[in-house]
Short mmCIF file of C-alpha atoms in Angstrom, two decimals:
data_model
loop_
_atom_site.label_atom_id
_atom_site.label_comp_id
_atom_site.label_asym_id
_atom_site.label_seq_id
_atom_site.Cartn_x
_atom_site.Cartn_y
_atom_site.Cartn_z
CA MET A 135 -140.73 119.43 97.73
CA ASP A 136 -138.22 122.10 97.65
CA GLU A 137 -135.03 120.72 98.21
CA ARG A 138 -133.71 123.80 100.02
CA LYS A 139 -136.01 122.79 103.13
CA GLU A 140 -134.61 119.36 103.23
CA THR A 141 -130.93 120.84 104.09
CA THR A 142 -131.54 123.31 106.11
CA ASN A 143 -131.75 122.47 110.05
CA ALA A 144 -133.52 124.60 112.76
CA THR A 145 -130.23 126.17 113.55
CA GLY A 146 -130.14 127.62 110.08
CA TRP A 147 -126.96 125.70 109.15
CA VAL A 148 -126.71 125.71 105.35
CA ASP A 149 -124.44 123.25 103.50
CA GLY A 150 -122.77 123.81 100.18
CA GLU A 151 -125.42 121.69 98.38
CA THR A 152 -128.24 124.22 99.77
CA LYS A 153 -125.92 126.95 98.38
CA VAL A 154 -125.77 125.65 94.85
CA LEU A 155 -129.54 124.89 94.96
CA GLU A 156 -129.90 128.73 95.03
CA ALA A 157 -128.71 129.07 91.59
CA PRO A 158 -128.96 125.73 90.06
CA GLY A 159 -128.40 127.21 86.55
CA ASP A 160 -124.98 127.94 87.19
CA HIS A 161 -123.93 124.19 88.22
CA GLY A 162 -124.05 120.79 86.41
CA ALA A 163 -126.32 117.86 87.39
CA GLU A 164 -122.79 116.09 88.12
CA LEU A 165 -121.82 119.04 90.41
CA ARG A 166 -124.98 118.75 92.42
CA LEU A 167 -124.95 115.04 92.74
CA TRP A 168 -121.21 115.18 94.03
CA LEU A 169 -122.18 117.74 96.51
CA ARG A 170 -125.36 115.76 97.51
CA LEU A 171 -122.99 112.87 98.05
CA LEU A 172 -120.86 114.54 99.95
CA THR A 173 -123.17 116.30 102.22
CA CYS A 174 -124.74 112.91 103.30
CA SER A 175 -121.45 111.49 103.66
CA THR A 176 -120.42 114.39 106.24
CA LEU A 177 -123.53 114.33 108.04
CA ILE A 178 -123.52 110.64 108.82
CA GLU A 179 -119.51 110.57 109.64
CA THR A 180 -120.09 113.82 111.99
CA GLU A 181 -122.85 111.89 113.68
CA VAL A 182 -120.90 108.72 113.92
CA ARG A 183 -117.96 110.50 115.46
CA ARG A 184 -120.18 112.07 117.81
CA ARG A 185 -121.75 109.03 119.08
CA LEU A 186 -118.50 106.88 119.23
CA ARG A 187 -116.99 110.00 121.31
CA GLU A 188 -119.88 110.33 123.64
CA GLU A 189 -121.13 106.54 123.99
CA PHE A 190 -117.77 104.74 124.17
CA ASP A 191 -114.98 107.73 124.63
CA SER A 192 -113.68 106.77 121.45
CA THR A 193 -112.75 107.91 117.94
CA LEU A 194 -113.56 106.80 114.33
CA PRO A 195 -109.92 106.10 113.45
CA ARG A 196 -109.84 103.91 116.43
CA PHE A 197 -113.04 102.12 115.45
CA ASP A 198 -111.80 101.75 111.96
CA LEU A 199 -108.31 100.16 113.13
CA MET A 200 -110.13 97.76 115.38
CA ALA A 201 -112.59 96.81 112.48
CA GLN A 202 -109.60 95.93 110.44
CA LEU A 203 -108.12 93.78 113.32
CA GLU A 204 -111.63 92.22 114.14
CA ARG A 205 -111.19 90.71 110.57
CA ALA A 206 -107.86 89.23 111.08
CA SER A 207 -107.66 86.80 113.93
CA GLU A 208 -104.15 86.22 113.44
CA GLY A 209 -103.27 89.99 113.61
CA MET A 210 -101.79 92.07 110.79
CA VAL A 211 -98.59 93.77 110.26
CA LEU A 212 -98.61 97.64 110.60
CA GLY A 213 -98.02 98.13 106.90
CA GLU A 214 -100.95 96.15 105.81
CA VAL A 215 -103.44 98.13 108.10
CA SER A 216 -101.68 101.37 107.04
CA LYS A 217 -102.78 100.25 103.23
CA ARG A 218 -106.39 98.86 103.96
CA MET A 219 -107.13 102.26 105.93
CA MET A 220 -105.52 104.32 103.43
CA VAL A 221 -103.55 106.46 106.00
CA SER A 222 -99.83 107.11 106.64
CA PRO A 223 -97.93 104.50 108.69
CA GLY A 224 -97.24 107.21 111.37
CA ASN A 225 -100.77 107.91 111.92
CA ILE A 226 -101.20 104.17 112.32
CA THR A 227 -98.32 104.00 114.75
CA VAL A 228 -100.01 106.84 116.88
CA LEU A 229 -103.36 104.82 117.02
CA VAL A 230 -101.52 101.58 118.11
CA GLU A 231 -99.83 103.26 120.84
CA ARG A 232 -103.02 104.47 122.13
CA LEU A 233 -104.83 101.20 121.75
CA ALA A 234 -101.99 99.37 123.18
CA GLU A 235 -102.02 101.58 125.93
CA SER A 236 -105.78 101.09 126.81
CA GLY A 237 -105.42 97.22 126.50
CA HIS A 238 -107.32 97.10 123.51
CA ILE A 239 -104.73 95.71 121.14
CA SER A 240 -101.43 93.82 121.66
CA ARG A 241 -98.17 94.05 119.63
CA THR A 242 -95.69 91.22 119.27
CA THR A 243 -92.87 91.01 117.04
CA SER A 244 -92.79 88.83 113.86
CA PRO A 245 -91.02 85.55 114.18
CA THR A 246 -89.58 85.87 110.77
CA ASP A 247 -88.57 89.37 110.70
CA ARG A 248 -87.62 91.20 114.22
CA ARG A 249 -88.23 94.53 112.45
CA VAL A 250 -91.87 93.80 111.90
CA GLN A 251 -94.65 94.01 114.50
CA ILE A 252 -97.95 92.40 114.18
CA ILE A 253 -100.62 94.13 115.88
CA ALA A 254 -104.03 92.06 117.02
CA LEU A 255 -107.20 92.70 119.22
CA THR A 256 -107.01 91.51 122.67
CA PRO A 257 -109.89 89.59 124.15
CA PHE A 258 -110.77 92.94 125.99
CA GLY A 259 -110.59 94.88 122.83
CA ARG A 260 -112.58 92.22 120.66
CA ALA A 261 -115.51 92.36 123.33
CA GLU A 262 -115.09 96.22 123.27
CA PHE A 263 -115.16 96.32 119.50
CA GLU A 264 -118.33 94.09 119.55
CA LYS A 265 -120.33 96.43 121.65
CA MET A 266 -119.31 99.41 119.45
CA ALA A 267 -119.77 97.66 116.12
CA SER A 268 -123.31 96.86 117.06
CA ALA A 269 -124.05 100.05 118.34
CA HIS A 270 -122.62 101.31 115.12
CA ALA A 271 -125.02 99.07 113.11
CA ASP A 272 -127.89 100.53 114.97
CA TRP A 273 -126.93 103.84 114.17
CA ILE A 274 -126.46 103.53 110.38
CA ALA A 275 -129.85 101.80 110.54
CA ASP A 276 -131.37 104.83 112.20
CA LEU A 277 -129.74 107.34 110.18
CA PHE A 278 -130.90 105.20 106.86
CA GLY A 279 -134.47 104.64 108.46
CA GLY A 280 -136.29 107.17 106.16
CA LEU A 281 -134.97 105.25 103.12
CA ALA A 282 -137.27 102.62 101.90
CA PRO A 283 -135.58 99.07 101.57
CA LYS A 284 -136.43 99.19 97.83
CA ASP A 285 -134.85 102.77 97.55
CA GLY A 286 -131.84 101.51 99.17
CA ALA A 287 -131.20 98.80 97.17
CA VAL A 288 -131.67 101.06 94.05
CA LEU A 289 -129.13 103.52 95.55
CA LEU A 290 -126.69 100.94 96.15
CA ASP A 291 -126.79 99.77 92.51
CA GLU A 292 -126.62 103.33 91.17
CA LEU A 293 -123.72 104.10 93.69
CA ALA A 294 -121.93 100.96 92.34
CA LYS A 295 -122.38 102.36 88.74
CA LEU A 296 -120.87 105.55 90.07
CA LYS A 297 -117.87 103.85 91.58
CA ARG A 298 -117.18 101.90 88.28
CA SER A 299 -117.28 105.18 86.46
CA ILE A 300 -115.01 106.74 88.84
CA VAL A 301 -112.54 103.93 88.79
CA ALA A 302 -112.56 103.78 85.07
CA SER A 303 -111.96 107.64 84.89
CA LEU A 304 -109.09 107.23 86.99
CA GLY A 305 -107.47 104.52 85.07
CA LYS A 306 -107.57 106.80 82.24
CA GLY A 307 -105.29 109.17 84.05
CA SER A 308 -107.97 111.93 84.07
#
């Protein structure tokens, strides 16, 4: 099958991967693979963002923050959330403010250090997150629906190898 047909939609949108396929001799296999991964990731993320906005009037960063808190029944300090989400503390503070205003999370002062805030999902926030998480799982299943389970397992194994390769390369200071 001509790969260019796979990556152009009905509106004529063309991604970077498609442009590379127009002159494959100019690009190595690694570059084409990276562009394929980036294209898939972007398509999935764009759709998840759209559905969160349309179905829950929420954003992906809010969903991600609530997902972190859902795993921490006792709550988390802002610094830990920031590290786990790999974003600046300033970005977390803005998300926390909005989610606290909407009643999704609570903020309490640490009993051992008054400078430290602990954030946690409220019962309302937990119930809302459960609805979003369930829908999110369905959306991902739908988006990956054209991939046979066996192929998905192989892809997962191969991506694990790629991740190990990247981590090893980063460890060398490349």
